[in-house]
Amino acid sequence: MTNKKKVILSGMRPSGKLHLGHLVGALENWVALQDEFQNYHLIADYHALTTNPDTSEIEQNSLDMLIDWLSAGIDPKKSPVFRQSKVKEHAELHLIFSMLVTTARLERNPTLKEQVRDLEIETVAYGHLGYPVLQAADILLYKGDVVPVGEDQLPHIEITREIARRFNQQYRPVFPAPEGKLTRFARLPGLDGRRMSKSVGNTILLSDDPTSIAKKMRTAVTDPQKIRKGDPGRPDICLVFAYHNKFNQAEVPQVRKGCESGALGCVDCKLNCANHIAEALAPIREKRKHYESQKKEVREILEDGERRARAVAQKTMAEVHDAMGIG
Ligand code: TRP
Ligand code: SF4
């Protein structure tokens, strides 16, 4: 028996510089799992076009995101990092998969419906409808066993499993049935209490320096009943407290006590919290500085990842063609 490592395929659309939510929700997990599993880290640049065909920022956003991955501790020697657009097999397998799923099935995708509603899309592009089909190709080219995702992505994993099953039945068993692994974390709220999101502008970026972290933290919403120092507060409804929980665990009991009794004022509490966040991000910021001054090294890391990803993808495509009898 071989004890081959299970494969994790994780992907993100190139959204530029990443924020604390990405760190706590995804990156920390990726880093923790990089020894136990064989990881592949995909920059889904074609997927970014499904909702916006403008490509002017894609390249820079991809590099910024990659630098944050590396700075957060992804080891590109263990885990290839690569752009979807640079491994042509993604497009090829997407085409084959598109024959194995009905338009009705794709129209039922709740994530698509949500996007259409939220982005007020009037007519859906063919490629947008096929978003999960491309995602299935992303995952199955590497025979991903596990896919770490947020809740909104679970329907896409379900479609991926259906497509894998369909292919295996129609031709020959080639693909595993990947499982979605819900990133299990109490989502860090944004500074306004809503979901942390770059488009809302309520984030702390991994690249923010201590001064801007403190400045942003000052705007964070707290318990509205606690207006001045001396007023008792309710830490459990305060998002600053959620940040203490994550970045300043040692002082949590003390912050709770001070908040509840009123002895601790929100201004001091926030400043203290900002300092701990800045401290936690210091090693990431250091590495970021290195990579930002070494653009060539970053490019080489990416090209190396793309070569290795391509080798795996080509091997899978050979199996696919063979199974289909069109070798
Ligand atoms: N759809 C994912 C998202 O928006 C990004 C993505 C593309 C992905 N391909 C993937 C995630 C493959 C996991 C596996 O977050
Ligand atoms: Fe929130 Fe701290 Fe103010 Fe309490 S003291 S309400 S935890 S900011």
GROMACS .gro file of N, CA, C and O in nm, residues 32-114:
model
  332
   32ALA      N    1  -0.124   2.552   0.814
   32ALA     CA    2  -0.126   2.443   0.912
   32ALA      C    3  -0.131   2.307   0.843
   32ALA      O    4  -0.083   2.208   0.898
   33LEU      N    5  -0.188   2.301   0.723
   33LEU     CA    6  -0.209   2.172   0.657
   33LEU      C    7  -0.102   2.138   0.554
   33LEU      O    8  -0.110   2.036   0.488
   34GLN      N    9  -0.002   2.223   0.541
   34GLN     CA   10   0.087   2.204   0.426
   34GLN      C   11   0.186   2.088   0.439
   34GLN      O   12   0.247   2.049   0.341
   35ASP      N   13   0.198   2.031   0.560
   35ASP     CA   14   0.285   1.914   0.572
   35ASP      C   15   0.207   1.784   0.560
   35ASP      O   16   0.252   1.688   0.500
   36GLU      N   17   0.088   1.785   0.619
   36GLU     CA   18   0.008   1.663   0.623
   36GLU      C   19  -0.051   1.628   0.486
   36GLU      O   20  -0.074   1.512   0.454
   37PHE      N   21  -0.076   1.731   0.404
   37PHE     CA   22  -0.139   1.711   0.273
   37PHE      C   23  -0.048   1.762   0.162
   37PHE      O   24   0.042   1.841   0.187
   38GLN      N   25  -0.073   1.715   0.042
   38GLN     CA   26  -0.014   1.781  -0.075
   38GLN      C   27  -0.108   1.892  -0.118
   38GLN      O   28  -0.221   1.867  -0.157
   39ASN      N   29  -0.062   2.014  -0.104
   39ASN     CA   30  -0.147   2.130  -0.135
   39ASN      C   31  -0.115   2.189  -0.271
   39ASN      O   32   0.002   2.193  -0.312
   40TYR      N   33  -0.218   2.237  -0.338
   40TYR     CA   34  -0.201   2.318  -0.459
   40TYR      C   35  -0.278   2.447  -0.436
   40TYR      O   36  -0.392   2.444  -0.389
   41HIS      N   37  -0.213   2.559  -0.468
   41HIS     CA   38  -0.277   2.689  -0.446
   41HIS      C   39  -0.298   2.762  -0.576
   41HIS      O   40  -0.204   2.807  -0.641
   42LEU      N   41  -0.424   2.772  -0.611
   42LEU     CA   42  -0.463   2.825  -0.741
   42LEU      C   43  -0.505   2.972  -0.733
   42LEU      O   44  -0.584   3.009  -0.646
   43ILE      N   45  -0.452   3.051  -0.824
   43ILE     CA   46  -0.499   3.189  -0.841
   43ILE      C   47  -0.600   3.186  -0.956
   43ILE      O   48  -0.562   3.165  -1.072
   44ALA      N   49  -0.726   3.203  -0.922
   44ALA     CA   50  -0.833   3.180  -1.020
   44ALA      C   51  -0.855   3.307  -1.104
   44ALA      O   52  -0.957   3.375  -1.090
   45ASP      N   53  -0.760   3.335  -1.193
   45ASP     CA   54  -0.772   3.461  -1.268
   45ASP      C   55  -0.879   3.456  -1.376
   45ASP      O   56  -0.943   3.557  -1.404
   46TYR      N   57  -0.903   3.341  -1.436
   46TYR     CA   58  -1.014   3.333  -1.531
   46TYR      C   59  -1.149   3.348  -1.461
   46TYR      O   60  -1.240   3.411  -1.512
   47HIS      N   61  -1.159   3.291  -1.343
   47HIS     CA   62  -1.285   3.305  -1.270
   47HIS      C   63  -1.317   3.452  -1.242
   47HIS      O   64  -1.433   3.491  -1.235
   48ALA      N   65  -1.212   3.533  -1.225
   48ALA     CA   66  -1.236   3.675  -1.198
   48ALA      C   67  -1.310   3.742  -1.313
   48ALA      O   68  -1.382   3.840  -1.293
   49LEU      N   69  -1.295   3.688  -1.434
   49LEU     CA   70  -1.358   3.750  -1.551
   49LEU      C   71  -1.508   3.721  -1.560
   49LEU      O   72  -1.578   3.785  -1.638
   50THR      N   73  -1.556   3.625  -1.481
   50THR     CA   74  -1.696   3.587  -1.495
   50THR      C   75  -1.789   3.700  -1.454
   50THR      O   76  -1.900   3.711  -1.504
   51THR      N   77  -1.743   3.782  -1.360
   51THR     CA   78  -1.829   3.893  -1.318
   51THR      C   79  -1.775   4.029  -1.364
   51THR      O   80  -1.842   4.131  -1.346
   52ASN      N   81  -1.653   4.031  -1.420
   52ASN     CA   82  -1.597   4.157  -1.465
   52ASN      C   83  -1.487   4.131  -1.568
   52ASN      O   84  -1.378   4.089  -1.533
   53PRO      N   85  -1.516   4.156  -1.695
   53PRO     CA   86  -1.419   4.123  -1.799
   53PRO      C   87  -1.299   4.217  -1.804
   53PRO      O   88  -1.204   4.193  -1.879
   54ASP      N   89  -1.300   4.323  -1.725
   54ASP     CA   90  -1.188   4.418  -1.722
   54ASP      C   91  -1.064   4.350  -1.664
   54ASP      O   92  -1.066   4.301  -1.552
   55THR      N   93  -0.957   4.349  -1.742
   55THR     CA   94  -0.837   4.277  -1.698
   55THR      C   95  -0.726   4.369  -1.649
   55THR      O   96  -0.616   4.323  -1.617
   56SER      N   97  -0.754   4.500  -1.641
   56SER     CA   98  -0.644   4.595  -1.617
   56SER      C   99  -0.574   4.572  -1.484
   56SER      O  100  -0.457   4.605  -1.470
   57GLU      N  101  -0.643   4.515  -1.387
   57GLU     CA  102  -0.578   4.500  -1.256
   57GLU      C  103  -0.547   4.355  -1.219
   57GLU      O  104  -0.492   4.329  -1.111
   58ILE      N  105  -0.581   4.265  -1.308
   58ILE     CA  106  -0.570   4.123  -1.271
   58ILE      C  107  -0.428   4.081  -1.238
   58ILE      O  108  -0.402   4.013  -1.139
   59GLU      N  109  -0.335   4.123  -1.321
   59GLU     CA  110  -0.197   4.080  -1.301
   59GLU      C  111  -0.144   4.132  -1.167
   59GLU      O  112  -0.088   4.056  -1.087
   60GLN      N  113  -0.163   4.262  -1.144
   60GLN     CA  114  -0.113   4.320  -1.019
   60GLN      C  115  -0.184   4.255  -0.899
   60GLN      O  116  -0.122   4.223  -0.798
   61ASN      N  117  -0.316   4.237  -0.911
   61ASN     CA  118  -0.390   4.175  -0.802
   61ASN      C  119  -0.342   4.032  -0.774
   61ASN      O  120  -0.337   3.989  -0.659
   62SER      N  121  -0.308   3.961  -0.880
   62SER     CA  122  -0.259   3.824  -0.862
   62SER      C  123  -0.128   3.825  -0.786
   62SER      O  124  -0.107   3.746  -0.693
   63LEU      N  125  -0.039   3.917  -0.824
   63LEU     CA  126   0.092   3.922  -0.758
   63LEU      C  127   0.078   3.967  -0.613
   63LEU      O  128   0.142   3.913  -0.523
   64ASP      N  129  -0.008   4.067  -0.590
   64ASP     CA  130  -0.029   4.114  -0.452
   64ASP      C  131  -0.082   4.002  -0.365
   64ASP      O  132  -0.039   3.984  -0.250
   65MET      N  133  -0.176   3.925  -0.420
   65MET     CA  134  -0.233   3.815  -0.343
   65MET      C  135  -0.128   3.708  -0.318
   65MET      O  136  -0.116   3.656  -0.205
   66LEU      N  137  -0.050   3.679  -0.419
   66LEU     CA  138   0.056   3.579  -0.403
   66LEU      C  139   0.155   3.621  -0.295
   66LEU      O  140   0.195   3.539  -0.211
   67ILE      N  141   0.193   3.748  -0.296
   67ILE     CA  142   0.290   3.796  -0.196
   67ILE      C  143   0.230   3.780  -0.055
   67ILE      O  144   0.300   3.740   0.038
   68ASP      N  145   0.103   3.806  -0.041
   68ASP     CA  146   0.040   3.784   0.090
   68ASP      C  147   0.040   3.636   0.127
   68ASP      O  148   0.061   3.600   0.243
   69TRP      N  149   0.014   3.548   0.032
   69TRP     CA  150   0.018   3.403   0.061
   69TRP      C  151   0.156   3.365   0.114
   69TRP      O  152   0.169   3.298   0.217
   70LEU      N  153   0.257   3.408   0.039
   70LEU     CA  154   0.394   3.370   0.076
   70LEU      C  155   0.431   3.430   0.211
   70LEU      O  156   0.493   3.364   0.294
   71SER      N  157   0.391   3.555   0.232
   71SER     CA  158   0.427   3.623   0.356
   71SER      C  159   0.357   3.559   0.476
   71SER      O  160   0.409   3.559   0.587
   72ALA      N  161   0.239   3.504   0.452
   72ALA     CA  162   0.165   3.440   0.561
   72ALA      C  163   0.221   3.300   0.591
   72ALA      O  164   0.179   3.236   0.687
   73GLY      N  165   0.312   3.251   0.509
   73GLY     CA  166   0.378   3.125   0.543
   73GLY      C  167   0.355   3.010   0.448
   73GLY      O  168   0.399   2.898   0.477
   74ILE      N  169   0.288   3.033   0.337
   74ILE     CA  170   0.278   2.926   0.237
   74ILE      C  171   0.418   2.898   0.184
   74ILE      O  172   0.489   2.990   0.143
   75ASP      N  173   0.456   2.772   0.184
   75ASP     CA  174   0.588   2.734   0.134
   75ASP      C  175   0.573   2.683  -0.009
   75ASP      O  176   0.524   2.573  -0.032
   76PRO      N  177   0.617   2.763  -0.105
   76PRO     CA  178   0.592   2.728  -0.246
   76PRO      C  179   0.675   2.608  -0.292
   76PRO      O  180   0.648   2.555  -0.400
   77LYS      N  181   0.771   2.567  -0.211
   77LYS     CA  182   0.846   2.447  -0.248
   77LYS      C  183   0.761   2.323  -0.222
   77LYS      O  184   0.764   2.227  -0.296
   78LYS      N  185   0.685   2.329  -0.113
   78LYS     CA  186   0.595   2.218  -0.082
   78LYS      C  187   0.469   2.224  -0.168
   78LYS      O  188   0.418   2.122  -0.213
   79SER      N  189   0.417   2.342  -0.181
   79SER     CA  190   0.284   2.358  -0.241
   79SER      C  191   0.292   2.451  -0.361
   79SER      O  192   0.312   2.571  -0.343
   80PRO      N  193   0.277   2.398  -0.481
   80PRO     CA  194   0.283   2.484  -0.598
   80PRO      C  195   0.179   2.596  -0.592
   80PRO      O  196   0.065   2.571  -0.552
   81VAL      N  197   0.221   2.716  -0.628
   81VAL     CA  198   0.128   2.829  -0.643
   81VAL      C  199   0.125   2.862  -0.791
   81VAL      O  200   0.229   2.865  -0.856
   82PHE      N  201   0.006   2.883  -0.845
   82PHE     CA  202  -0.001   2.902  -0.991
   82PHE      C  203  -0.129   2.972  -1.033
   82PHE      O  204  -0.228   2.972  -0.962
   83ARG      N  205  -0.119   3.032  -1.153
   83ARG     CA  206  -0.236   3.098  -1.211
   83ARG      C  207  -0.308   3.001  -1.303
   83ARG      O  208  -0.247   2.932  -1.385
   84GLN      N  209  -0.439   3.002  -1.292
   84GLN     CA  210  -0.526   2.919  -1.375
   84GLN      C  211  -0.497   2.943  -1.524
   84GLN      O  212  -0.490   2.849  -1.602
   85SER      N  213  -0.476   3.068  -1.560
   85SER     CA  214  -0.461   3.101  -1.703
   85SER      C  215  -0.330   3.048  -1.761
   85SER      O  216  -0.314   3.045  -1.882
   86LYS      N  217  -0.237   3.006  -1.675
   86LYS     CA  218  -0.109   2.961  -1.725
   86LYS      C  219  -0.101   2.809  -1.735
   86LYS      O  220   0.002   2.754  -1.771
   87VAL      N  221  -0.209   2.741  -1.701
   87VAL     CA  222  -0.213   2.596  -1.717
   87VAL      C  223  -0.334   2.566  -1.806
   87VAL      O  224  -0.448   2.564  -1.761
   88LYS      N  225  -0.308   2.548  -1.935
   88LYS     CA  226  -0.416   2.546  -2.034
   88LYS      C  227  -0.512   2.429  -2.014
   88LYS      O  228  -0.625   2.432  -2.063
   89GLU      N  229  -0.465   2.327  -1.943
   89GLU     CA  230  -0.549   2.210  -1.919
   89GLU      C  231  -0.678   2.246  -1.844
   89GLU      O  232  -0.777   2.175  -1.854
   90HIS      N  233  -0.677   2.357  -1.769
   90HIS     CA  234  -0.800   2.398  -1.700
   90HIS      C  235  -0.909   2.425  -1.803
   90HIS      O  236  -1.024   2.385  -1.786
   91ALA      N  237  -0.871   2.495  -1.910
   91ALA     CA  238  -0.970   2.529  -2.014
   91ALA      C  239  -1.016   2.402  -2.085
   91ALA      O  240  -1.135   2.386  -2.117
   92GLU      N  241  -0.925   2.312  -2.108
   92GLU     CA  242  -0.957   2.190  -2.182
   92GLU      C  243  -1.052   2.100  -2.103
   92GLU      O  244  -1.152   2.051  -2.155
   93LEU      N  245  -1.020   2.080  -1.975
   93LEU     CA  246  -1.106   1.993  -1.895
   93LEU      C  247  -1.242   2.058  -1.872
   93LEU      O  248  -1.345   1.992  -1.869
   94HIS      N  249  -1.240   2.190  -1.860
   94HIS     CA  250  -1.366   2.264  -1.848
   94HIS      C  251  -1.456   2.235  -1.967
   94HIS      O  252  -1.576   2.211  -1.953
   95LEU      N  253  -1.399   2.231  -2.085
   95LEU     CA  254  -1.477   2.204  -2.206
   95LEU      C  255  -1.539   2.064  -2.200
   95LEU      O  256  -1.658   2.046  -2.227
   96ILE      N  257  -1.459   1.968  -2.163
   96ILE     CA  258  -1.510   1.829  -2.156
   96ILE      C  259  -1.621   1.819  -2.050
   96ILE      O  260  -1.727   1.763  -2.074
   97PHE      N  261  -1.595   1.880  -1.935
   97PHE     CA  262  -1.695   1.876  -1.826
   97PHE      C  263  -1.824   1.946  -1.866
   97PHE      O  264  -1.931   1.911  -1.817
   98SER      N  265  -1.813   2.046  -1.952
   98SER     CA  266  -1.934   2.122  -1.986
   98SER      C  267  -2.036   2.035  -2.059
   98SER      O  268  -2.154   2.069  -2.069
   99MET      N  269  -1.991   1.920  -2.110
   99MET     CA  270  -2.084   1.827  -2.176
   99MET      C  271  -2.154   1.736  -2.075
   99MET      O  272  -2.245   1.663  -2.109
  100LEU      N  273  -2.106   1.739  -1.951
  100LEU     CA  274  -2.153   1.641  -1.853
  100LEU      C  275  -2.242   1.703  -1.745
  100LEU      O  276  -2.266   1.644  -1.642
  101VAL      N  277  -2.289   1.823  -1.771
  101VAL     CA  278  -2.376   1.890  -1.674
  101VAL      C  279  -2.479   1.969  -1.753
  101VAL      O  280  -2.449   2.021  -1.862
  102THR      N  281  -2.601   1.973  -1.702
  102THR     CA  282  -2.706   2.042  -1.778
  102THR      C  283  -2.712   2.191  -1.740
  102THR      O  284  -2.672   2.230  -1.630
  103THR      N  285  -2.765   2.269  -1.833
  103THR     CA  286  -2.781   2.412  -1.801
  103THR      C  287  -2.880   2.429  -1.686
  103THR      O  288  -2.864   2.517  -1.603
  104ALA      N  289  -2.980   2.341  -1.682
  104ALA     CA  290  -3.079   2.351  -1.573
  104ALA      C  291  -3.012   2.335  -1.437
  104ALA      O  292  -3.042   2.406  -1.341
  105ARG      N  293  -2.919   2.240  -1.431
  105ARG     CA  294  -2.848   2.218  -1.305
  105ARG      C  295  -2.770   2.343  -1.265
  105ARG      O  296  -2.767   2.382  -1.149
  106LEU      N  297  -2.705   2.405  -1.362
  106LEU     CA  298  -2.622   2.522  -1.333
  106LEU      C  299  -2.708   2.644  -1.299
  106LEU      O  300  -2.669   2.729  -1.219
  107GLU      N  301  -2.827   2.650  -1.359
  107GLU     CA  302  -2.916   2.762  -1.329
  107GLU      C  303  -2.971   2.754  -1.187
  107GLU      O  304  -3.010   2.853  -1.129
  108ARG      N  305  -2.972   2.632  -1.131
  108ARG     CA  306  -3.021   2.614  -0.993
  108ARG      C  307  -2.916   2.652  -0.887
  108ARG      O  308  -2.945   2.653  -0.769
  109ASN      N  309  -2.794   2.681  -0.929
  109ASN     CA  310  -2.685   2.709  -0.836
  109ASN      C  311  -2.716   2.832  -0.749
  109ASN      O  312  -2.722   2.944  -0.800
  110PRO      N  313  -2.736   2.812  -0.619
  110PRO     CA  314  -2.775   2.925  -0.534
  110PRO      C  315  -2.670   3.035  -0.527
  110PRO      O  316  -2.704   3.152  -0.509
  111THR      N  317  -2.542   3.000  -0.543
  111THR     CA  318  -2.437   3.101  -0.538
  111THR      C  319  -2.446   3.193  -0.659
  111THR      O  320  -2.427   3.315  -0.649
  112LEU      N  321  -2.481   3.136  -0.773
  112LEU     CA  322  -2.501   3.218  -0.893
  112LEU      C  323  -2.619   3.313  -0.873
  112LEU      O  324  -2.610   3.433  -0.900
  113LYS      N  325  -2.728   3.257  -0.818
  113LYS     CA  326  -2.847   3.340  -0.796
  113LYS      C  327  -2.816   3.458  -0.706
  113LYS      O  328  -2.860   3.570  -0.729
  114GLU      N  329  -2.736   3.430  -0.602
  114GLU     CA  330  -2.698   3.536  -0.508
  114GLU      C  331  -2.618   3.646  -0.578
  114GLU      O  332  -2.640   3.765  -0.557
   0.00000   0.00000   0.00000
